[in-house]
Amino acid sequence: MHRLANPTRFLRLCNMVKPWAMAITLLCLATGLYFSLFKSPPDYQQSDTVRIMYVHVPAAWMAMFCYSAMALSSAAALIWGHLVAQLIAKATAPIGASFTFLALITGSLWGKPMWGTWWVWDARLTSVLILFFLYLGFIVLHDAFDDTSRGARAASILAVVGAVNVPIIKFSVDWWNTLHQPASVVKLDGPAIHSSMLVPLLLMACGYTGFYLWMLIVRMRAEFNSNKIRAIRIRQANR
Amino acid sequence: MNAFSSLLKRDLRLAFRQGSDSVMVIVFFIVVVVLFPLSIGPEQKILARISAGVIWVAALLAAMLSMDRLFAADYEDGSLDLLVISPHPTEILVLAKVLAHWLTTGLPLIIVSPLLGVFLYLQADGFWVMIMSLLLGTPILSLIGAIGAALTLGARRSGVLISLLILPLFIPVLIFGVSAVDAALMGLPTRPQLLILGAFLLFATALSPWASAAALRQAVE
C-alpha cells in the first residue's frame, strides 16, 4: 500500500487499469442493459416495473461501496498520512453521491407504481438519505477551509465517523419492519432470485463497478494535475 | 479526573457569568415552539398531535444554535491550544466541555419543555416520557455536535456548515425521541424507544470524544 503513495507509481497503475475499466464498463453495461430490458422475464407481480431494479439495486450497492471506500481511504489518510488515499477519498465523494442520488431517484420512481407513493419514511430510505447528506457534508467540508490540507483532514474525520451509517443501511431491513424488501441477493443461504434475473443484475453491478473505477481514475488524474498547477502557481508567485 | 472537574467548573463559571448563551437558547426554543400554533392555527387536536415532534425539533434547533460556540471561544483566545498540548488526554477534556455545554443548554431546555407541552396541549400521559426522552436525547445532541463543532473550527461560514454536517446525524435521535412520546400517547409501551435512545447515548459517549479530540488536534496543529 505504501508503494502506491508515490503519485508517479500510482499514475502508472492508473494508466494500466484504465482501458480495462473502460472495456468492462462498456461491455457489462451494454449486455446488462440488453438482458435486463429485453431478455429477462417480467415479474409475476410487478410486471415490467421490475426492470427499474436493474438500475436501482447496483446503484444502491455502489452508494455503500463508495462510502466504504471513502471511509477506508480517509482512515488510511489519517493514520499514515497517505496522500494518494486522501485524494482517492476526495475523488470518490462526488461519484458516490451521484450513485446515492440515482438510487434514491430510481427507488422513488419504482415506489410510485408499487407502493403508491414516491417516498416513505422507513429505516432503509431514511438511512440512505442520511448517507446522501454525509456525502454532501464531506464535499462541503473539504472546500470550507482556506488551507486545503485542513479541509482534507476534517473531511476525513467526518467520513470515518459517518461510517457508522453503513452497517445501519445494510441491516436496517432486518432490524426494523420496513416497507423496503429485505436482501435477496447477498444472503448466507444463497440468492433468493432466479438466475434469469440474477445474471443481468450482476452484469449491471459489474458495469457500475467498472464505471466507478474509470471515473475514479479520471478524477484522480485531474486531482494530480490541479495539485501540480497549484504548486507551479505558488512557485511563480514566490519568484 | 482533576482536570475534568476543573475544566467543567471553569466552563460552567464562564457560562453563568456571561449568562447570555443559556438565556438565548431558551428564548429561541420558546419562540420557535410558539410559532407553530400561530402558523398552523390554534386547533387543539392538531396541536396535541404534533406537540412532541415540534418540541423535539425546536429543542434540536436550539441546541444547534449554541453548538458552534462550543470550542470556538477557546479556539479564538488560544486556550484550546493549551488544552490540547496539556498532558491530560484530550478526550477527557472534550467530555468535560460537552458536559458543561449540556448542563448550560440541554438541561434548561428540558426544564422549560413541560411548559411548552402545556402550550401545545400535550396530553398528560406524554409529559414524563417526553422529559425522559429529552433527558436521554439532548446529551446525544451535545456529543454529536461536539464532533461537528471541532471539525468546523476556523472554517468559512462554520455556523451553517455545522448544521449541514450534524443535522443528518441527529435524525435517528429525533425519530426515536418522538416515537417514544407518540407511543406513550397511544398507550403503548415506551421502553423499547427509550432503551434505543439509551444505547445511542452510550454509543455517542464512547465514539464522540475520540472523533472530537482527533478533530481538535488537527485544528490546532
PDB file of C-alpha atoms in Angstrom, chain A residues 126 129-130 133-134 136-138 140-141 143-146 149-151 153-155 157-158 161-162 164 168 176, chain B residues 75 147 150-156 161 164-165 168-169 171-172 175-176 196 203 207 211 214-215 218-219 221:
ATOM      1  CA  THR A 126     -34.068   7.346   5.765  1.00  0.00           C
ATOM      2  CA  LEU A 129     -30.927   9.779   2.694  1.00  0.00           C
ATOM      3  CA  ILE A 130     -28.569  10.324   5.625  1.00  0.00           C
ATOM      4  CA  PHE A 133     -26.238  14.102   3.288  1.00  0.00           C
ATOM      5  CA  LEU A 134     -22.982  12.644   4.606  1.00  0.00           C
ATOM      6  CA  LEU A 136     -22.645  16.319   0.672  1.00  0.00           C
ATOM      7  CA  GLY A 137     -21.218  17.213   4.088  1.00  0.00           C
ATOM      8  CA  PHE A 138     -17.888  15.626   3.138  1.00  0.00           C
ATOM      9  CA  VAL A 140     -18.689  20.892   1.515  1.00  0.00           C
ATOM     10  CA  LEU A 141     -16.354  20.445   4.491  1.00  0.00           C
ATOM     11  CA  ASP A 143     -13.832  23.052   0.500  1.00  0.00           C
ATOM     12  CA  ALA A 144     -14.668  25.051   3.630  1.00  0.00           C
ATOM     13  CA  PHE A 145     -11.121  25.928   4.661  1.00  0.00           C
ATOM     14  CA  ASP A 146      -8.618  28.327   3.172  1.00  0.00           C
ATOM     15  CA  SER A 149      -4.934  20.233   3.872  1.00  0.00           C
ATOM     16  CA  ARG A 150      -7.038  21.186   6.921  1.00  0.00           C
ATOM     17  CA  GLY A 151     -10.200  20.712   4.888  1.00  0.00           C
ATOM     18  CA  ARG A 153      -8.241  16.170   7.304  1.00  0.00           C
ATOM     19  CA  ALA A 154     -11.503  17.480   8.739  1.00  0.00           C
ATOM     20  CA  ALA A 155     -13.455  15.798   5.940  1.00  0.00           C
ATOM     21  CA  ILE A 157     -12.620  12.520  10.194  1.00  0.00           C
ATOM     22  CA  LEU A 158     -16.219  13.138   9.142  1.00  0.00           C
ATOM     23  CA  VAL A 161     -17.433   8.965  11.841  1.00  0.00           C
ATOM     24  CA  GLY A 162     -20.144   8.618   9.198  1.00  0.00           C
ATOM     25  CA  VAL A 164     -21.388   4.152  11.459  1.00  0.00           C
ATOM     26  CA  ILE A 168     -27.191   0.605   9.672  1.00  0.00           C
ATOM     27  CA  TRP A 176     -36.846  -2.820  11.596  1.00  0.00           C
TER      28      TRP A 176
ATOM     29  CA  TYR B  75     -10.053  28.448  19.769  1.00  0.00           C
ATOM     30  CA  ILE B 147     -17.691  16.468  16.573  1.00  0.00           C
ATOM     31  CA  ALA B 150     -14.463  20.592  16.362  1.00  0.00           C
ATOM     32  CA  LEU B 151     -14.425  19.796  12.632  1.00  0.00           C
ATOM     33  CA  THR B 152     -15.586  23.237  11.557  1.00  0.00           C
ATOM     34  CA  LEU B 153     -13.203  25.263  13.765  1.00  0.00           C
ATOM     35  CA  GLY B 154     -11.779  28.017  11.618  1.00  0.00           C
ATOM     36  CA  ALA B 155     -13.900  27.141   8.595  1.00  0.00           C
ATOM     37  CA  ARG B 156     -15.667  29.708   6.474  1.00  0.00           C
ATOM     38  CA  LEU B 161     -21.631  24.229   7.854  1.00  0.00           C
ATOM     39  CA  LEU B 164     -25.284  20.692   7.451  1.00  0.00           C
ATOM     40  CA  LEU B 165     -22.874  18.154   8.932  1.00  0.00           C
ATOM     41  CA  PRO B 168     -28.449  14.417   9.363  1.00  0.00           C
ATOM     42  CA  LEU B 169     -26.763  12.554  12.211  1.00  0.00           C
ATOM     43  CA  ILE B 171     -32.264  12.193  12.548  1.00  0.00           C
ATOM     44  CA  PRO B 172     -32.220   8.809  14.367  1.00  0.00           C
ATOM     45  CA  ILE B 175     -37.143   9.621  15.257  1.00  0.00           C
ATOM     46  CA  PHE B 176     -36.853   7.583  18.443  1.00  0.00           C
ATOM     47  CA  ILE B 196     -32.628   2.529  21.956  1.00  0.00           C
ATOM     48  CA  PHE B 203     -22.523   4.763  21.763  1.00  0.00           C
ATOM     49  CA  LEU B 207     -17.331   7.490  19.992  1.00  0.00           C
ATOM     50  CA  ALA B 211     -13.573  11.857  16.966  1.00  0.00           C
ATOM     51  CA  ALA B 214      -8.876  13.960  16.678  1.00  0.00           C
ATOM     52  CA  ALA B 215     -10.600  16.912  15.034  1.00  0.00           C
ATOM     53  CA  GLN B 218      -5.776  18.705  13.631  1.00  0.00           C
ATOM     54  CA  ALA B 219      -7.447  22.090  14.147  1.00  0.00           C
ATOM     55  CA  GLU B 221      -1.847  21.867  14.697  1.00  0.00           C
TER      56      GLU B 221
END
